[in-house]
């Protein structure tokens, strides 16, 4: 695994991830990966690879130029073997940007599309969910509009009771320590997590006086990688519950 890969788990698949959400910039919550990364990942895995389409970190209110970039990235991702796409867009008042989502969905066809955790920034999640269903999103990734899926359990349960489709994978702060409680407290059949751990850099010469990013960025000599052992543990927990 690499530090640019997010993973989405589906229980009961021989202790492996059932789907990969491929993205860069995990410190920013995930951004569009390079097409080189997509090509290499497609050569290495057999599970479906869903590609994040998010041109930058920050909010989900996009300019016309950013929309052009998103459409171009969708076309390239399809060209290089993406099995699905992941994006989200909001209006300035915290509603689903139906016009933009409709336009992006048209470019994505016929691939399935997930609306990502931009959903957790909406003004009215129940109305937003109905909107996404009507637009044709296959999945809505959510932490229940809270800091993590554990804190958002009450809303997640309410949303699940509101409507059965689309599928609502849970994401946000899921670990081996809280997965059982999250699955038992919701109706979710899928969960999403990075399942990552830190690996020390192979660099022997190190300059402690220089950082490549802002002050909140990850240290240069610690690399975040997908942890196979964590994936197996999480799926084993889920298998006992679902």
GROMACS .gro file of C-alpha atoms in nm:
model
  242
    1UNK     CA    1   0.000   0.000   0.000
    2UNK     CA    2   0.101   0.363  -0.034
    3UNK     CA    3   0.031   0.681   0.151
    4UNK     CA    4  -0.192   0.799  -0.134
    5UNK     CA    5  -0.437   0.513  -0.110
    6UNK     CA    6  -0.758   0.519   0.085
    7UNK     CA    7  -0.936   0.187   0.135
    8UNK     CA    8  -1.300   0.090   0.156
    9UNK     CA    9  -1.385  -0.235   0.325
   10UNK     CA   10  -1.661  -0.477   0.244
   11UNK     CA   11  -1.685  -0.761   0.498
   12UNK     CA   12  -1.660  -1.125   0.399
   13UNK     CA   13  -1.405  -1.095   0.120
   14UNK     CA   14  -1.130  -1.324   0.258
   15UNK     CA   15  -1.001  -1.054   0.491
   16UNK     CA   16  -0.911  -0.814   0.212
   17UNK     CA   17  -1.047  -0.478   0.110
   18UNK     CA   18  -1.352  -0.522  -0.111
   19UNK     CA   19  -1.296  -0.190  -0.282
   20UNK     CA   20  -1.026   0.076  -0.293
   21UNK     CA   21  -1.094   0.448  -0.289
   22UNK     CA   22  -0.784   0.585  -0.454
   23UNK     CA   23  -0.675   0.932  -0.355
   24UNK     CA   24  -0.377   1.154  -0.286
   25UNK     CA   25  -0.343   1.412  -0.009
   26UNK     CA   26  -0.480   1.216   0.286
   27UNK     CA   27  -0.374   1.501   0.518
   28UNK     CA   28  -0.634   1.714   0.335
   29UNK     CA   29  -0.897   1.442   0.345
   30UNK     CA   30  -0.816   1.308  -0.001
   31UNK     CA   31  -0.762   1.469  -0.341
   32UNK     CA   32  -0.746   1.343  -0.700
   33UNK     CA   33  -0.463   1.090  -0.743
   34UNK     CA   34  -0.220   1.096  -1.032
   35UNK     CA   35  -0.307   0.884  -1.333
   36UNK     CA   36   0.030   0.714  -1.291
   37UNK     CA   37  -0.078   0.595  -0.948
   38UNK     CA   38  -0.408   0.470  -1.090
   39UNK     CA   39  -0.231   0.277  -1.366
   40UNK     CA   40   0.007   0.106  -1.125
   41UNK     CA   41  -0.265   0.023  -0.872
   42UNK     CA   42  -0.483  -0.129  -1.145
   43UNK     CA   43  -0.192  -0.352  -1.241
   44UNK     CA   44  -0.144  -0.467  -0.882
   45UNK     CA   45  -0.496  -0.533  -0.750
   46UNK     CA   46  -0.805  -0.721  -0.856
   47UNK     CA   47  -1.063  -0.542  -0.645
   48UNK     CA   48  -1.257  -0.246  -0.789
   49UNK     CA   49  -1.074   0.088  -0.775
   50UNK     CA   50  -1.288   0.400  -0.724
   51UNK     CA   51  -1.105   0.724  -0.798
   52UNK     CA   52  -1.147   1.039  -0.591
   53UNK     CA   53  -1.224   1.349  -0.798
   54UNK     CA   54  -1.135   1.645  -0.577
   55UNK     CA   55  -0.904   1.908  -0.727
   56UNK     CA   56  -0.797   2.056  -0.391
   57UNK     CA   57  -0.846   2.038  -0.018
   58UNK     CA   58  -1.078   2.270   0.167
   59UNK     CA   59  -1.446   2.324   0.097
   60UNK     CA   60  -1.664   2.171  -0.174
   61UNK     CA   61  -1.768   2.495  -0.346
   62UNK     CA   62  -1.598   2.486  -0.686
   63UNK     CA   63  -1.514   2.752  -0.942
   64UNK     CA   64  -1.577   2.712  -1.315
   65UNK     CA   65  -1.209   2.634  -1.375
   66UNK     CA   66  -1.207   2.374  -1.100
   67UNK     CA   67  -1.511   2.212  -1.259
   68UNK     CA   68  -1.321   2.190  -1.588
   69UNK     CA   69  -1.039   2.013  -1.404
   70UNK     CA   70  -1.283   1.771  -1.240
   71UNK     CA   71  -1.442   1.679  -1.572
   72UNK     CA   72  -1.100   1.628  -1.731
   73UNK     CA   73  -0.988   1.410  -1.439
   74UNK     CA   74  -1.304   1.198  -1.466
   75UNK     CA   75  -1.239   1.136  -1.837
   76UNK     CA   76  -0.876   1.044  -1.769
   77UNK     CA   77  -0.967   0.817  -1.479
   78UNK     CA   78  -1.213   0.629  -1.701
   79UNK     CA   79  -0.949   0.604  -1.973
   80UNK     CA   80  -0.701   0.450  -1.729
   81UNK     CA   81  -0.934   0.186  -1.589
   82UNK     CA   82  -1.124   0.338  -1.297
   83UNK     CA   83  -1.409   0.113  -1.184
   84UNK     CA   84  -1.600   0.400  -1.025
   85UNK     CA   85  -1.571   0.766  -0.926
   86UNK     CA   86  -1.602   0.952  -0.596
   87UNK     CA   87  -1.687   1.322  -0.567
   88UNK     CA   88  -1.906   1.575  -0.389
   89UNK     CA   89  -2.012   1.935  -0.451
   90UNK     CA   90  -2.211   2.181  -0.241
   91UNK     CA   91  -2.369   2.522  -0.284
   92UNK     CA   92  -2.263   2.815  -0.068
   93UNK     CA   93  -2.562   2.762   0.163
   94UNK     CA   94  -2.468   2.401   0.238
   95UNK     CA   95  -2.698   2.219  -0.002
   96UNK     CA   96  -2.617   1.961  -0.268
   97UNK     CA   97  -2.509   2.136  -0.589
   98UNK     CA   98  -2.757   1.949  -0.807
   99UNK     CA   99  -2.660   2.129  -1.128
  100UNK     CA  100  -2.290   2.049  -1.094
  101UNK     CA  101  -2.349   1.695  -0.968
  102UNK     CA  102  -2.578   1.624  -1.263
  103UNK     CA  103  -2.313   1.748  -1.505
  104UNK     CA  104  -2.037   1.543  -1.341
  105UNK     CA  105  -2.254   1.231  -1.324
  106UNK     CA  106  -2.311   1.259  -1.697
  107UNK     CA  107  -1.935   1.251  -1.756
  108UNK     CA  108  -1.901   0.954  -1.519
  109UNK     CA  109  -2.151   0.732  -1.700
  110UNK     CA  110  -2.175   0.436  -1.708
  111UNK     CA  111  -1.953   0.396  -1.400
  112UNK     CA  112  -2.101   0.392  -1.047
  113UNK     CA  113  -2.046   0.703  -0.837
  114UNK     CA  114  -2.010   0.764  -0.464
  115UNK     CA  115  -2.088   1.099  -0.303
  116UNK     CA  116  -1.809   1.143  -0.051
  117UNK     CA  117  -1.796   1.307   0.292
  118UNK     CA  118  -1.888   1.646   0.153
  119UNK     CA  119  -2.223   1.505   0.269
  120UNK     CA  120  -2.108   1.565   0.627
  121UNK     CA  121  -2.092   1.940   0.556
  122UNK     CA  122  -2.454   1.981   0.443
  123UNK     CA  123  -2.711   2.201   0.617
  124UNK     CA  124  -2.989   1.939   0.621
  125UNK     CA  125  -2.863   1.579   0.583
  126UNK     CA  126  -3.208   1.422   0.544
  127UNK     CA  127  -3.299   1.651   0.255
  128UNK     CA  128  -2.950   1.605   0.109
  129UNK     CA  129  -2.983   1.227   0.113
  130UNK     CA  130  -3.312   1.241  -0.076
  131UNK     CA  131  -3.148   1.470  -0.331
  132UNK     CA  132  -2.856   1.233  -0.385
  133UNK     CA  133  -3.087   0.938  -0.432
  134UNK     CA  134  -3.287   1.127  -0.694
  135UNK     CA  135  -2.967   1.224  -0.876
  136UNK     CA  136  -2.856   0.860  -0.902
  137UNK     CA  137  -2.560   0.825  -0.668
  138UNK     CA  138  -2.495   0.461  -0.581
  139UNK     CA  139  -2.332   0.528  -0.244
  140UNK     CA  140  -2.311   0.807   0.012
  141UNK     CA  141  -2.007   0.802   0.238
  142UNK     CA  142  -2.075   0.959   0.577
  143UNK     CA  143  -1.961   0.995   0.936
  144UNK     CA  144  -2.308   1.107   1.036
  145UNK     CA  145  -2.216   1.476   1.002
  146UNK     CA  146  -1.990   1.454   1.305
  147UNK     CA  147  -1.618   1.428   1.376
  148UNK     CA  148  -1.625   1.051   1.331
  149UNK     CA  149  -1.871   0.773   1.255
  150UNK     CA  150  -1.882   0.685   1.624
  151UNK     CA  151  -1.999   1.034   1.725
  152UNK     CA  152  -2.241   1.044   1.431
  153UNK     CA  153  -2.411   0.710   1.501
  154UNK     CA  154  -2.751   0.853   1.597
  155UNK     CA  155  -2.786   1.045   1.270
  156UNK     CA  156  -2.652   0.752   1.068
  157UNK     CA  157  -2.922   0.530   1.216
  158UNK     CA  158  -3.189   0.790   1.141
  159UNK     CA  159  -3.072   0.825   0.780
  160UNK     CA  160  -3.065   0.448   0.734
  161UNK     CA  161  -3.424   0.425   0.859
  162UNK     CA  162  -3.526   0.710   0.630
  163UNK     CA  163  -3.438   0.523   0.313
  164UNK     CA  164  -3.273   0.198   0.214
  165UNK     CA  165  -3.089   0.319  -0.094
  166UNK     CA  166  -2.830   0.416  -0.189
  167UNK     CA  167  -2.582   0.216   0.016
  168UNK     CA  168  -2.429   0.421   0.301
  169UNK     CA  169  -2.074   0.311   0.380
  170UNK     CA  170  -1.954   0.455   0.710
  171UNK     CA  171  -1.625   0.644   0.722
  172UNK     CA  172  -1.436   0.874   0.951
  173UNK     CA  173  -1.219   0.766   1.243
  174UNK     CA  174  -1.292   0.395   1.211
  175UNK     CA  175  -1.035   0.174   1.386
  176UNK     CA  176  -1.008  -0.176   1.533
  177UNK     CA  177  -1.109  -0.028   1.869
  178UNK     CA  178  -1.445   0.117   1.766
  179UNK     CA  179  -1.561  -0.079   1.459
  180UNK     CA  180  -1.773  -0.327   1.655
  181UNK     CA  181  -1.963  -0.052   1.835
  182UNK     CA  182  -2.014   0.141   1.509
  183UNK     CA  183  -2.149  -0.157   1.315
  184UNK     CA  184  -2.372  -0.272   1.601
  185UNK     CA  185  -2.512   0.079   1.638
  186UNK     CA  186  -2.596   0.126   1.270
  187UNK     CA  187  -2.751  -0.057   0.977
  188UNK     CA  188  -2.440  -0.023   0.763
  189UNK     CA  189  -2.321  -0.319   0.557
  190UNK     CA  190  -2.004  -0.145   0.439
  191UNK     CA  191  -1.738   0.060   0.610
  192UNK     CA  192  -1.455   0.276   0.484
  193UNK     CA  193  -1.121   0.344   0.647
  194UNK     CA  194  -0.759   0.411   0.565
  195UNK     CA  195  -0.634   0.124   0.788
  196UNK     CA  196  -0.294   0.288   0.785
  197UNK     CA  197   0.006   0.294   1.008
  198UNK     CA  198   0.329   0.493   1.016
  199UNK     CA  199   0.647   0.350   0.866
  200UNK     CA  200   0.981   0.511   0.932
  201UNK     CA  201   1.150   0.663   0.629
  202UNK     CA  202   1.443   0.483   0.470
  203UNK     CA  203   1.645   0.806   0.466
  204UNK     CA  204   1.970   0.788   0.663
  205UNK     CA  205   2.065   1.152   0.609
  206UNK     CA  206   1.798   1.379   0.752
  207UNK     CA  207   1.768   1.756   0.770
  208UNK     CA  208   1.548   1.841   1.072
  209UNK     CA  209   1.542   2.211   0.983
  210UNK     CA  210   1.335   2.182   0.665
  211UNK     CA  211   0.973   2.078   0.606
  212UNK     CA  212   0.815   2.052   0.264
  213UNK     CA  213   0.468   2.165   0.365
  214UNK     CA  214   0.281   2.382   0.612
  215UNK     CA  215   0.326   2.343   0.985
  216UNK     CA  216   0.036   2.096   1.009
  217UNK     CA  217   0.180   1.863   0.744
  218UNK     CA  218   0.307   1.514   0.813
  219UNK     CA  219   0.678   1.482   0.890
  220UNK     CA  220   0.903   1.403   0.595
  221UNK     CA  221   1.062   1.100   0.758
  222UNK     CA  222   0.747   0.912   0.855
  223UNK     CA  223   0.546   0.746   0.577
  224UNK     CA  224   0.180   0.646   0.608
  225UNK     CA  225   0.109   0.309   0.448
  226UNK     CA  226  -0.193   0.080   0.419
  227UNK     CA  227  -0.156  -0.187   0.687
  228UNK     CA  228  -0.261  -0.536   0.571
  229UNK     CA  229  -0.279  -0.661   0.929
  230UNK     CA  230  -0.525  -0.384   1.017
  231UNK     CA  231  -0.740  -0.468   0.714
  232UNK     CA  232  -0.756  -0.832   0.822
  233UNK     CA  233  -0.841  -0.740   1.180
  234UNK     CA  234  -1.117  -0.498   1.076
  235UNK     CA  235  -1.275  -0.750   0.840
  236UNK     CA  236  -1.259  -1.022   1.104
  237UNK     CA  237  -1.445  -0.792   1.346
  238UNK     CA  238  -1.706  -0.711   1.081
  239UNK     CA  239  -1.755  -1.076   0.987
  240UNK     CA  240  -1.850  -1.160   1.345
  241UNK     CA  241  -2.115  -0.888   1.351
  242UNK     CA  242  -2.273  -0.884   1.004
   0.00000   0.00000   0.00000
